[in-house]
XYZ file of C-alpha atoms in Angstrom:
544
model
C -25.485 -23.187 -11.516
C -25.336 -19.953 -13.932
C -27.195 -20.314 -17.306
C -27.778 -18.058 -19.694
C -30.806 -16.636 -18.072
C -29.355 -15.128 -15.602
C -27.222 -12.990 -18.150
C -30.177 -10.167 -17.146
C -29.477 -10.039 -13.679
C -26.084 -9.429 -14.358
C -26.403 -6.685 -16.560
C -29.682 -5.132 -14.561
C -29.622 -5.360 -10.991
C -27.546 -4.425 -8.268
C -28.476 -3.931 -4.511
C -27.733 0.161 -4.315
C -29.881 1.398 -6.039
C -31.444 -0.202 -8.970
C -29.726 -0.884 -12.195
C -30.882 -0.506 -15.938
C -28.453 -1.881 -18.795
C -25.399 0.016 -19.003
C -25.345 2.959 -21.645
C -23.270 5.133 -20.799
C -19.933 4.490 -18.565
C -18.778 6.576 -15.339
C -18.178 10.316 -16.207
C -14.646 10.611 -15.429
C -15.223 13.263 -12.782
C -16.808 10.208 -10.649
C -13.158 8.265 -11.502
C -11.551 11.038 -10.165
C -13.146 11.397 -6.983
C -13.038 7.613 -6.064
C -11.523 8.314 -2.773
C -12.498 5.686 -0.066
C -9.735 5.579 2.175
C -8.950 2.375 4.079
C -5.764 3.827 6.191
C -6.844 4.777 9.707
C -6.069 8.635 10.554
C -2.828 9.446 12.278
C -5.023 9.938 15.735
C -5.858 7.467 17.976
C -7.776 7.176 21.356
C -5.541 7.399 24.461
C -6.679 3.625 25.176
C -5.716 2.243 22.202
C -1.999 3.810 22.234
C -1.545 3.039 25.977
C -2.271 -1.005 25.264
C 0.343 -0.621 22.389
C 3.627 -2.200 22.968
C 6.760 -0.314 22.348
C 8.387 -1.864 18.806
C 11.687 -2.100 21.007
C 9.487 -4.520 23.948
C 7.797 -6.531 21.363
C 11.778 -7.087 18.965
C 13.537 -7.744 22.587
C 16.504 -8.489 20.053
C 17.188 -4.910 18.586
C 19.880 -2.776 20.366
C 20.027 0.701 19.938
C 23.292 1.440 17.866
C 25.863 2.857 20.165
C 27.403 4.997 17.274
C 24.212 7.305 17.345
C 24.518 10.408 20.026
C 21.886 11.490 22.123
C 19.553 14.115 21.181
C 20.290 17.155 23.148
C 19.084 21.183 24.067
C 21.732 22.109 21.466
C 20.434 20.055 18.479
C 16.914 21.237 19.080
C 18.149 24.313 19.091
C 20.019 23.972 15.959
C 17.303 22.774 14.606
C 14.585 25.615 15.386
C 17.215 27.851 13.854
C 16.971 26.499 10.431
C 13.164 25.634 10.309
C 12.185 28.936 11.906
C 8.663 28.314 12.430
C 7.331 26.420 16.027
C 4.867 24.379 14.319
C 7.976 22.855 11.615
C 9.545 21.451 15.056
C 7.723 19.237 17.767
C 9.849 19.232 21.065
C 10.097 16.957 23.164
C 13.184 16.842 24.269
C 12.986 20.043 26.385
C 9.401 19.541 27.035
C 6.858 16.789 27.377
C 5.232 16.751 23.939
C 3.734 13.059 24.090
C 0.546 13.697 22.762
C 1.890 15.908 19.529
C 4.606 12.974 19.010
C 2.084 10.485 19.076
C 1.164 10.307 15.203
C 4.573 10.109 14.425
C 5.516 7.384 16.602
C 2.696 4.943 16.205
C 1.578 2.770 13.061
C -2.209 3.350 11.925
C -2.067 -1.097 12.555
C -0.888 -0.005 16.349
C 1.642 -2.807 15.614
C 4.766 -0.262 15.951
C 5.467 2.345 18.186
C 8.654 4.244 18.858
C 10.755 6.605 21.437
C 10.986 9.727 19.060
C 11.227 12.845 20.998
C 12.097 14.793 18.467
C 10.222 15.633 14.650
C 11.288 18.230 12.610
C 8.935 19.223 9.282
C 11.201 21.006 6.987
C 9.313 22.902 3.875
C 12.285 22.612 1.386
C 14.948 20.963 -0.238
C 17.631 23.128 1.031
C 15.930 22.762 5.034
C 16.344 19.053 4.260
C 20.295 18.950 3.267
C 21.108 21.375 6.449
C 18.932 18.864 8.733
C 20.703 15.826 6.905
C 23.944 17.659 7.139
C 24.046 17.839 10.675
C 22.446 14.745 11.749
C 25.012 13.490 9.714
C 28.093 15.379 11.306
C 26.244 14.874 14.789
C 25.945 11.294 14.440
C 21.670 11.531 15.194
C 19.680 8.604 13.386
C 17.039 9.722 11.444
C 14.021 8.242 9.927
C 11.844 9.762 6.474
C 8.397 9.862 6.942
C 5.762 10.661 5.009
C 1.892 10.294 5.240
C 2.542 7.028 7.751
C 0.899 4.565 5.985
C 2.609 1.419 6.034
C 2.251 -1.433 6.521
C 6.252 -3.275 7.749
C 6.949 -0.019 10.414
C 9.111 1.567 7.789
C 8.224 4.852 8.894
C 8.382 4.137 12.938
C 10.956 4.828 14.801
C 12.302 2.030 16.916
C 14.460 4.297 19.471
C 14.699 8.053 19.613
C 15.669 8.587 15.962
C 14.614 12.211 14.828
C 11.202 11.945 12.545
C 11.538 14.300 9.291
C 8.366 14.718 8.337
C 7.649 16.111 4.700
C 3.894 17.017 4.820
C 5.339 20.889 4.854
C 6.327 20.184 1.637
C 3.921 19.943 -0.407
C 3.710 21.931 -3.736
C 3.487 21.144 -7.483
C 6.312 22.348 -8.988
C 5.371 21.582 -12.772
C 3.060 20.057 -14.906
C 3.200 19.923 -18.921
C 0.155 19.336 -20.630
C 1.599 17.854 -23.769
C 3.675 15.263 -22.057
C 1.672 14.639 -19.015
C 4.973 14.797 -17.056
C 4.398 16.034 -13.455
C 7.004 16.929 -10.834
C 5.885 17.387 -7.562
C 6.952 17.798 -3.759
C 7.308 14.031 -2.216
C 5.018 15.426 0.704
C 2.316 15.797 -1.883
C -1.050 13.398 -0.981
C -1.802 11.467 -3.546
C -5.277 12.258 -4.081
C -4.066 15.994 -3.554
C -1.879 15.326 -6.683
C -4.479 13.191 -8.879
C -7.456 15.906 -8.331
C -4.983 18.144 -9.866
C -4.507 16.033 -12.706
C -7.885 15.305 -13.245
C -8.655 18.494 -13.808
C -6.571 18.964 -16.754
C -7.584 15.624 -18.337
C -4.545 13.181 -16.755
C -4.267 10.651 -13.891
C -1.591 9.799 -11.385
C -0.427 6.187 -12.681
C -0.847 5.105 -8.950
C -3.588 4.326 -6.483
C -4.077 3.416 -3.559
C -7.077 2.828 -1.222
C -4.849 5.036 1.598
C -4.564 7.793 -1.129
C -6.352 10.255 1.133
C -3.294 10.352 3.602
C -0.070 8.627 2.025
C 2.245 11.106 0.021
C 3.831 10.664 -3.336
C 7.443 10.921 -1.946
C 6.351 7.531 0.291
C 4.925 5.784 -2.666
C 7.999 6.326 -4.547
C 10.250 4.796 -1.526
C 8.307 2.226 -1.296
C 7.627 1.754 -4.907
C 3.693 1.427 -3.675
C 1.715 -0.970 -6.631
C -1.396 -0.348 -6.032
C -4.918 -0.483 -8.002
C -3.536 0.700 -11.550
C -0.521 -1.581 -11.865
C -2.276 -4.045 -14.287
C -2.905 -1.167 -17.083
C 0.304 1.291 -16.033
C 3.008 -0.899 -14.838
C 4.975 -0.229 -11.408
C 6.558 3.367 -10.138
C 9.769 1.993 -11.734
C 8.619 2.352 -15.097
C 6.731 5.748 -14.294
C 9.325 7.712 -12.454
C 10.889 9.763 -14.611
C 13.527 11.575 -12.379
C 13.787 12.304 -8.582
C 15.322 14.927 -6.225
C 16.740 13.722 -2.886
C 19.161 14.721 -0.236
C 22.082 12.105 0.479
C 22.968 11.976 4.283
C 26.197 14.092 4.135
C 23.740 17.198 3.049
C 24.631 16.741 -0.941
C 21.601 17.336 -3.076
C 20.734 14.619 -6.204
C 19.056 16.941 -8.982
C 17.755 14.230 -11.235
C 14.196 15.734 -12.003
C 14.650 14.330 -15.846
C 11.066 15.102 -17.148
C 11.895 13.197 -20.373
C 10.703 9.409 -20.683
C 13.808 8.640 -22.863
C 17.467 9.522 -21.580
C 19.943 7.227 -22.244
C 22.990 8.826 -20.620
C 24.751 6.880 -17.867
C 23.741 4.937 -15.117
C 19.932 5.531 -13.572
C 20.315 6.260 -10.120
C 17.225 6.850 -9.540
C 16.126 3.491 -9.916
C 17.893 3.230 -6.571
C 15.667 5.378 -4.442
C 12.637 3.626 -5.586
C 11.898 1.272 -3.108
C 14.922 1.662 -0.491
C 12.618 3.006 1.896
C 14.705 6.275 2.873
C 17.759 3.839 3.730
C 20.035 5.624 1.077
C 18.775 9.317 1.671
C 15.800 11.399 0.975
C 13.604 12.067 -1.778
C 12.380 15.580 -1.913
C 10.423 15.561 -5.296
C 9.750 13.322 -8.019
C 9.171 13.438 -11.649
C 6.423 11.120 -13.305
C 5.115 10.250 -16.407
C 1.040 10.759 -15.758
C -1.618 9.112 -18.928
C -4.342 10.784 -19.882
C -7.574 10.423 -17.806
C -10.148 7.993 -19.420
C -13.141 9.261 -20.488
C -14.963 5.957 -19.992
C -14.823 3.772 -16.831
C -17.450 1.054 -15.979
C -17.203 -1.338 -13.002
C -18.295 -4.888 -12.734
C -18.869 -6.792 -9.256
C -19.252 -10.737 -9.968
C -18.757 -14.349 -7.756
C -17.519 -17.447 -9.175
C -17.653 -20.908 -6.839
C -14.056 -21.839 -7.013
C -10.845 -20.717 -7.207
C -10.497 -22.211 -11.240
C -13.206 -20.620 -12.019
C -11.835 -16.955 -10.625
C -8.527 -17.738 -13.075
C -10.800 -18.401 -15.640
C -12.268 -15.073 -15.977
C -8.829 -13.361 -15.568
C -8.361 -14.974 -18.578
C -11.173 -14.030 -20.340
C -11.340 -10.629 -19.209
C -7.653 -10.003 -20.805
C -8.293 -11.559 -23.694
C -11.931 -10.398 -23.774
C -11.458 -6.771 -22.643
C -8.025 -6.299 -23.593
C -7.021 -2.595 -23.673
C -9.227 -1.233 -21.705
C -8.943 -3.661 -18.926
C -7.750 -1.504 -16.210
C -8.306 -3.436 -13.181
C -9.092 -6.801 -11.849
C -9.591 -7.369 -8.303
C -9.986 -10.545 -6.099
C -11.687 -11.405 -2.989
C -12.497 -14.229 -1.027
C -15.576 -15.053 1.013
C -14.063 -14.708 4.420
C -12.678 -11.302 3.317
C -16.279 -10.031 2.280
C -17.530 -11.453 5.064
C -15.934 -9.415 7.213
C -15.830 -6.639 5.254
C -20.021 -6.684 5.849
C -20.083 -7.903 8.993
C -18.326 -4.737 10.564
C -19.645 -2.155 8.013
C -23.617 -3.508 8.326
C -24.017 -2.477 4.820
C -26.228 -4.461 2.312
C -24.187 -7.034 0.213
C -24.547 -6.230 -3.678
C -24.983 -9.536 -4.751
C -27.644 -12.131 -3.041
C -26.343 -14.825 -1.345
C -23.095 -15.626 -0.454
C -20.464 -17.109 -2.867
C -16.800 -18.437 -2.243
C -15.035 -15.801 -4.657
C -15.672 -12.658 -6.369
C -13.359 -10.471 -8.474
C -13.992 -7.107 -8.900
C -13.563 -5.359 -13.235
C -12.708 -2.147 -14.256
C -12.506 -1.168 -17.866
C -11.020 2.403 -18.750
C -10.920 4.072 -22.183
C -11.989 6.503 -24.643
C -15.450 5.460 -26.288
C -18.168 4.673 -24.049
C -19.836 2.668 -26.564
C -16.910 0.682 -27.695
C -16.067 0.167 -24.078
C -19.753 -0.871 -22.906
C -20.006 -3.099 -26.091
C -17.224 -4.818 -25.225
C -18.045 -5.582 -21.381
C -21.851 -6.511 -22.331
C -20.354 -9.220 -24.481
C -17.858 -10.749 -22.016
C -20.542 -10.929 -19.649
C -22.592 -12.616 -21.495
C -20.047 -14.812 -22.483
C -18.561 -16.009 -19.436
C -22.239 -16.180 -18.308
C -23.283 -18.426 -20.781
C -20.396 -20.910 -20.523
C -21.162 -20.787 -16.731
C -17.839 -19.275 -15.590
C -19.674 -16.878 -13.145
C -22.613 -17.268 -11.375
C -23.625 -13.838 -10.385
C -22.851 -10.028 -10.987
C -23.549 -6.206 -11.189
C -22.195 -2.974 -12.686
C -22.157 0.059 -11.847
C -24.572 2.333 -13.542
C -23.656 5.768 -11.390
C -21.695 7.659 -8.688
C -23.322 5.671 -5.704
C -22.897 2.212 -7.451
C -19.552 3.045 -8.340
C -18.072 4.206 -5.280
C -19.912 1.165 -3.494
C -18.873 -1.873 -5.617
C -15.065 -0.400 -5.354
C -15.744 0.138 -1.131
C -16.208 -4.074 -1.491
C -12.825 -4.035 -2.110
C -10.674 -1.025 -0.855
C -12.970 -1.295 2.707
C -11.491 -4.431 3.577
C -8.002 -3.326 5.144
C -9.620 -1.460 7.405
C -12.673 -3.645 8.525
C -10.446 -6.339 9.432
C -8.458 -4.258 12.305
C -12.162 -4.209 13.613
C -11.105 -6.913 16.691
C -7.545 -5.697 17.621
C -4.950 -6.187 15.074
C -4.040 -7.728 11.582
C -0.809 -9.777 10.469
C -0.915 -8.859 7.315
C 1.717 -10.318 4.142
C 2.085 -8.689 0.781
C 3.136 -11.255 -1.079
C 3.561 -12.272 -5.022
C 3.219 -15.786 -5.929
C 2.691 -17.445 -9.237
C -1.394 -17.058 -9.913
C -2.162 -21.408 -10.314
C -0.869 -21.329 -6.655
C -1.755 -18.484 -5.080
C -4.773 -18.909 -3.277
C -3.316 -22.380 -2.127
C -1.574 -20.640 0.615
C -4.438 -19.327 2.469
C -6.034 -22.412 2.863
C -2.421 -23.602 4.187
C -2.157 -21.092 6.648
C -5.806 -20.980 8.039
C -5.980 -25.227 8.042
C -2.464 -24.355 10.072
C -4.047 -21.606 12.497
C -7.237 -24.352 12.802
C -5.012 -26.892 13.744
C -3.031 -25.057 16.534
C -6.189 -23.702 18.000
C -5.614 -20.722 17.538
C -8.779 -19.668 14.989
C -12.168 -19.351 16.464
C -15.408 -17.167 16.809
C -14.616 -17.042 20.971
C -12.695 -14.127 22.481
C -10.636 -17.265 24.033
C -8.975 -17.690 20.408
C -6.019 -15.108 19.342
C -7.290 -15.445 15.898
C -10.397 -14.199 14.189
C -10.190 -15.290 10.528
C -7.989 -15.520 7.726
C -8.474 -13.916 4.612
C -7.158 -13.508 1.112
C -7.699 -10.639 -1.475
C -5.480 -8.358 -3.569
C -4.780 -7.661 -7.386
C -5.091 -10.698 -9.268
C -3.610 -8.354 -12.321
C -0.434 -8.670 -11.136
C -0.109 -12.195 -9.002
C 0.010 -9.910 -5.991
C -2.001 -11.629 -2.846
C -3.160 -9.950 0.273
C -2.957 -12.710 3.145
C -3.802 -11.069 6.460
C -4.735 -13.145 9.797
C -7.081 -11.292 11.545
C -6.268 -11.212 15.543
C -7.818 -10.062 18.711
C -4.599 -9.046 19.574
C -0.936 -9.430 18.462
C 1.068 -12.108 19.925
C 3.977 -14.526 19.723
C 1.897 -17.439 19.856
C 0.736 -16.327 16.553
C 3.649 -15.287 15.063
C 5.548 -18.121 15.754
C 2.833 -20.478 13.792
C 2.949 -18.065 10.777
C 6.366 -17.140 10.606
C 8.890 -18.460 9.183
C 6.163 -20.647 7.651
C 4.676 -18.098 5.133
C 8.259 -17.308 4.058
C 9.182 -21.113 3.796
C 6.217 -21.830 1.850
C 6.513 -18.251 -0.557
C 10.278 -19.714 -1.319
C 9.072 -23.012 -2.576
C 6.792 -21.400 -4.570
C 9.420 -18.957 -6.214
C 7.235 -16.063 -4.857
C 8.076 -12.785 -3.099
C 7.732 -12.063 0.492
C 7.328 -8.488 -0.613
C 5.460 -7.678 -3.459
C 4.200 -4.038 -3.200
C 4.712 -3.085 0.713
C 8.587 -3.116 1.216
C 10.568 -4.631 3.943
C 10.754 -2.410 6.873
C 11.195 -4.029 10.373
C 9.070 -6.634 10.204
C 10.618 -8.297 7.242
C 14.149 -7.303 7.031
C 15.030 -10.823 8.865
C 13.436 -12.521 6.526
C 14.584 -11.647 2.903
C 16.858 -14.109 2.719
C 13.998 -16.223 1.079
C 13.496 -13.684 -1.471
C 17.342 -12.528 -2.431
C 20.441 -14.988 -2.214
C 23.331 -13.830 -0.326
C 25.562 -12.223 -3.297
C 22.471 -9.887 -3.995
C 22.269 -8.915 -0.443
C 26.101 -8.349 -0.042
C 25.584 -5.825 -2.999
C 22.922 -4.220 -1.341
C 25.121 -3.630 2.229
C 28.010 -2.193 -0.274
C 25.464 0.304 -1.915
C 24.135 1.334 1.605
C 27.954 1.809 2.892
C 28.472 4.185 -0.505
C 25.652 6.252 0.239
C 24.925 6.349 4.015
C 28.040 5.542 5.517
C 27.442 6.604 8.891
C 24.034 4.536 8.717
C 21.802 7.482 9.907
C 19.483 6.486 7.644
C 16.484 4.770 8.590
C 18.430 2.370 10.753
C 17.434 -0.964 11.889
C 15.345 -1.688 9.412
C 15.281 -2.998 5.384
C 18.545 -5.072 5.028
């Protein structure tokens, strides 16, 4: 049971290395560099791809849309003749080009995998409306991709559907330093984009542990949360303007780059989050605060669940506005997380919950004044039991790797369900113990390579209700799915939850948003697809 003497513990120790009594937070330059990437690289070992179902053998029920034509010597010709370059097309129509296809047509999860044979990288707007343009006149599907990150096969091609890749694209166009407005390239990596900022005193209002690999113009289509959502609200709010490339070729100039313009109906607001369905975004504009000078980090465990809601509590009323961050984790996730990683734990022991704190502001000593006295606080009245904070680079970038290493740790057996999902915050950790009693109870869970499942965890950002739930598996299968689904979605609907909250819809949720949207909204939805993409090119089979 905490007591107040363990208030110097908290405030002195943690496991790598050493730590004295915060005086000073993390220079910002550390903040900036916080990089640890949890998305597995685009490669993968010729093993792993081979035992990788086709996303066409393992949905049985999709049909490839007899409207779209069939890639031919001609288009890829076409095609070269725009881009110019050899390296801005991959062939593989008039060639076998399976190994340079392969990035494009598999997930980083090595859940999805499609039959593209064709991926063109154009490295402008203009390349972009002549590719749309004829796809469009030629009656060839098309999927946007970006940096491949995701998480519902957005970006995966189900059948041959050309790939346009945007990583040749990939410049800042503009930055002011008065506003902090920044309009960029969508093939721009976010990390690419917020070391730029950081260097002139600003951060990108976004971040994400995949930020080494996914691009801006991806986080934007997916409207991506993220780490910073608690202190700088969602991409929806941050966006300022966008640039993107309608299927019939027509370019959409809205690269507004002021935060107040009251004139007309915001289209834009439609091309965050549709997942490339409606067209193309090419740039973006964005609305980018100032970089705090002062960040500190606090790692702590609490025994229950109450006790975790608790110190949200506290810490916003406590911390207030310089709370930046609050972070939650469960014992099976860090168990994992340890397990495969064979690093030293920070705090002794192990403890049912922990939440992970990040404060952000101007005055170090304000700032470390006003975390010393919430931890003693909720020490004293026994609301935590243990914790550490970061006193330096190392400490820093290892209490955050607690966290953002987690995704990838738990691919570590052979795959991951994995559901982004927003439920109310008295009920949210209520559905992982649903789901793995469930999984128990079918058989299905166990520490054997004879049981499909390996754990079930739950983690995610407690700041905004938003819950990571993602079953662990030795391998995918229908067994499996059919126990969690529609379950999850049955029980999120009850709950007046989400069934996406930050990851989209994709493929592997477009059946299911029914329990998220009533029918009116989604008739809407099919009339504003038939407006914009009426030949469906975009992005097909996927989203609604």
């Amino acid at each position: 049971m905490a007591t107040r003497s363990r208030l110097a513990p908290v405030l002195r120790r943690v496991a790598i290395p050493a730590l004295k009594n915060p005086k000073a937070a993390i220079n910002p330059a550390i903040y900036a560099a916080r990089c640890i990437s949890t998305t597995t690289p685009n490669r993968f070992r010729e093993s792993s791809v081979r035992s990788v179902k086709f996303t066409t053998e393992s949905y049985p029920e999709l049909k490839r849309d007899s409207r779209f034509a069939q890639l031919t010597k001609e288009h890829v010709e076409y095609f070269k003749g725009i881009l110019g370059k050899e390296s801005a097309v991959i062939d593989g129509v008039t060639s076998d080009a399976t190994d340079e296809l392969e990035p494009f047509n598999l997930d980083w999860m090595r859940k999805f995998k499609g039959h593209c044979k064709l991926v063109l990288k154009p490295g402008s707007t203009e390349e972009v409306s002549k590719v749309l343009k004829y796809c469009n006149e030629n009656s060839l599907a098309v999927v946007p991709q970006g940096g491949n990150t995701g998480l519902v096969g957005g970006s995966i091609p189900v059948f041959d559907e050309i790939v346009v890749n945007t990583s040749r694209m990939n410049q800042i166009r503009f930055f002011d330093e008065d506003s902090g407005v920044l309009v960029a390239d969508s093939g721009v990596v976010l990390e690419v984009a917020d070391q730029f900022l950081a260097e002139k005193g600003y951060i990108f209002p976004l971040d994400l542990g995949a930020k080494g690999s996914c691009q801006i113009g991806g986080n934007v289509s997916t409207n991506a949360g993220g780490l910073r959502l608690l202190r700088y609200g969602s991409l929806h709010g941050t966006v300022l303007g966008i640039e993107a490339v309608l299927p019939d070729g027509t370019i959409v100039d809205d690269l507004c780059k002021l935060r107040k313009n009251n004139t007309g109906y915001d289209l834009k607001q439609l091309f965050i989050g549709a997942e490339g369905t409606l067209g193309m975004l090419t740039a973006i504009s964005i609305h980018c605060p100032k970089r705090s000078k002062a960040v500190n980090v606090a790692f702590l465990s609490v025994e229950s669940y109450d006790k975790l809601l608790q110190t949200f509590r506290e810490a916003k009323t406590q911390l207030g506005e310089i709370l930046s961050a609050f972070e939650m984790m469960d014992s099976q996730s860090q168990d994992i997380y340890h397990k495969v990683k064979e690093v030293k734990r920070p705090l002794d022991g192990e403890h049912p919950f922990y939440c992970l704190i990040e404060t952000s502001g101007s005055d170090s000593e304000h700032d470390n004044a006003k975390l010393e006295r919430f931890l003693e606080d909720i020490m004293s009245k026994e609301i935590v039991t243990d914790g550490v904070v970061a006193q330096d680079e190392t400490q820093f970038r290892a209490l955050w790797s607690q966290r953002e290493g987690i995704t990838e740790t738990l691919g570590h057996w052979g795959g991951v369900y994995k559901y982004d999902i927003s439920i109310p915050l008295k009920t949210m950790y209520q559905l992982v113990e649903d789901v793995r009693k469930r999984l128990d109870e079918a058989g299905l869970k166990g520490d054997t390579d004879e049981h499909l499942v390996v754990d079930v965890v739950g983690y995610g950002h407690m700041g905004d209700s938003n819950l990571h739930l993602n079953v662990a598996v030795r391998k995918f299968d229908k067994k499996v799915e059919k126990v969690l689904e529609p379950y999850i979605y049955e029980w999120i609907k009850e709950k007046n939850g989400s069934i996406s909250a930050e990851h989209g819809l994709g493929l592997s949720k477009k059946k299911y948003i029914g329990y998220s949207r009533d029918d009116g909204i989604l008739e809407w939805m099919r009339k504003i697809k038939k407006v914009f993409d009426p030949n469906g090119i975009m992005n097909p089979y996927k989203y609604i």
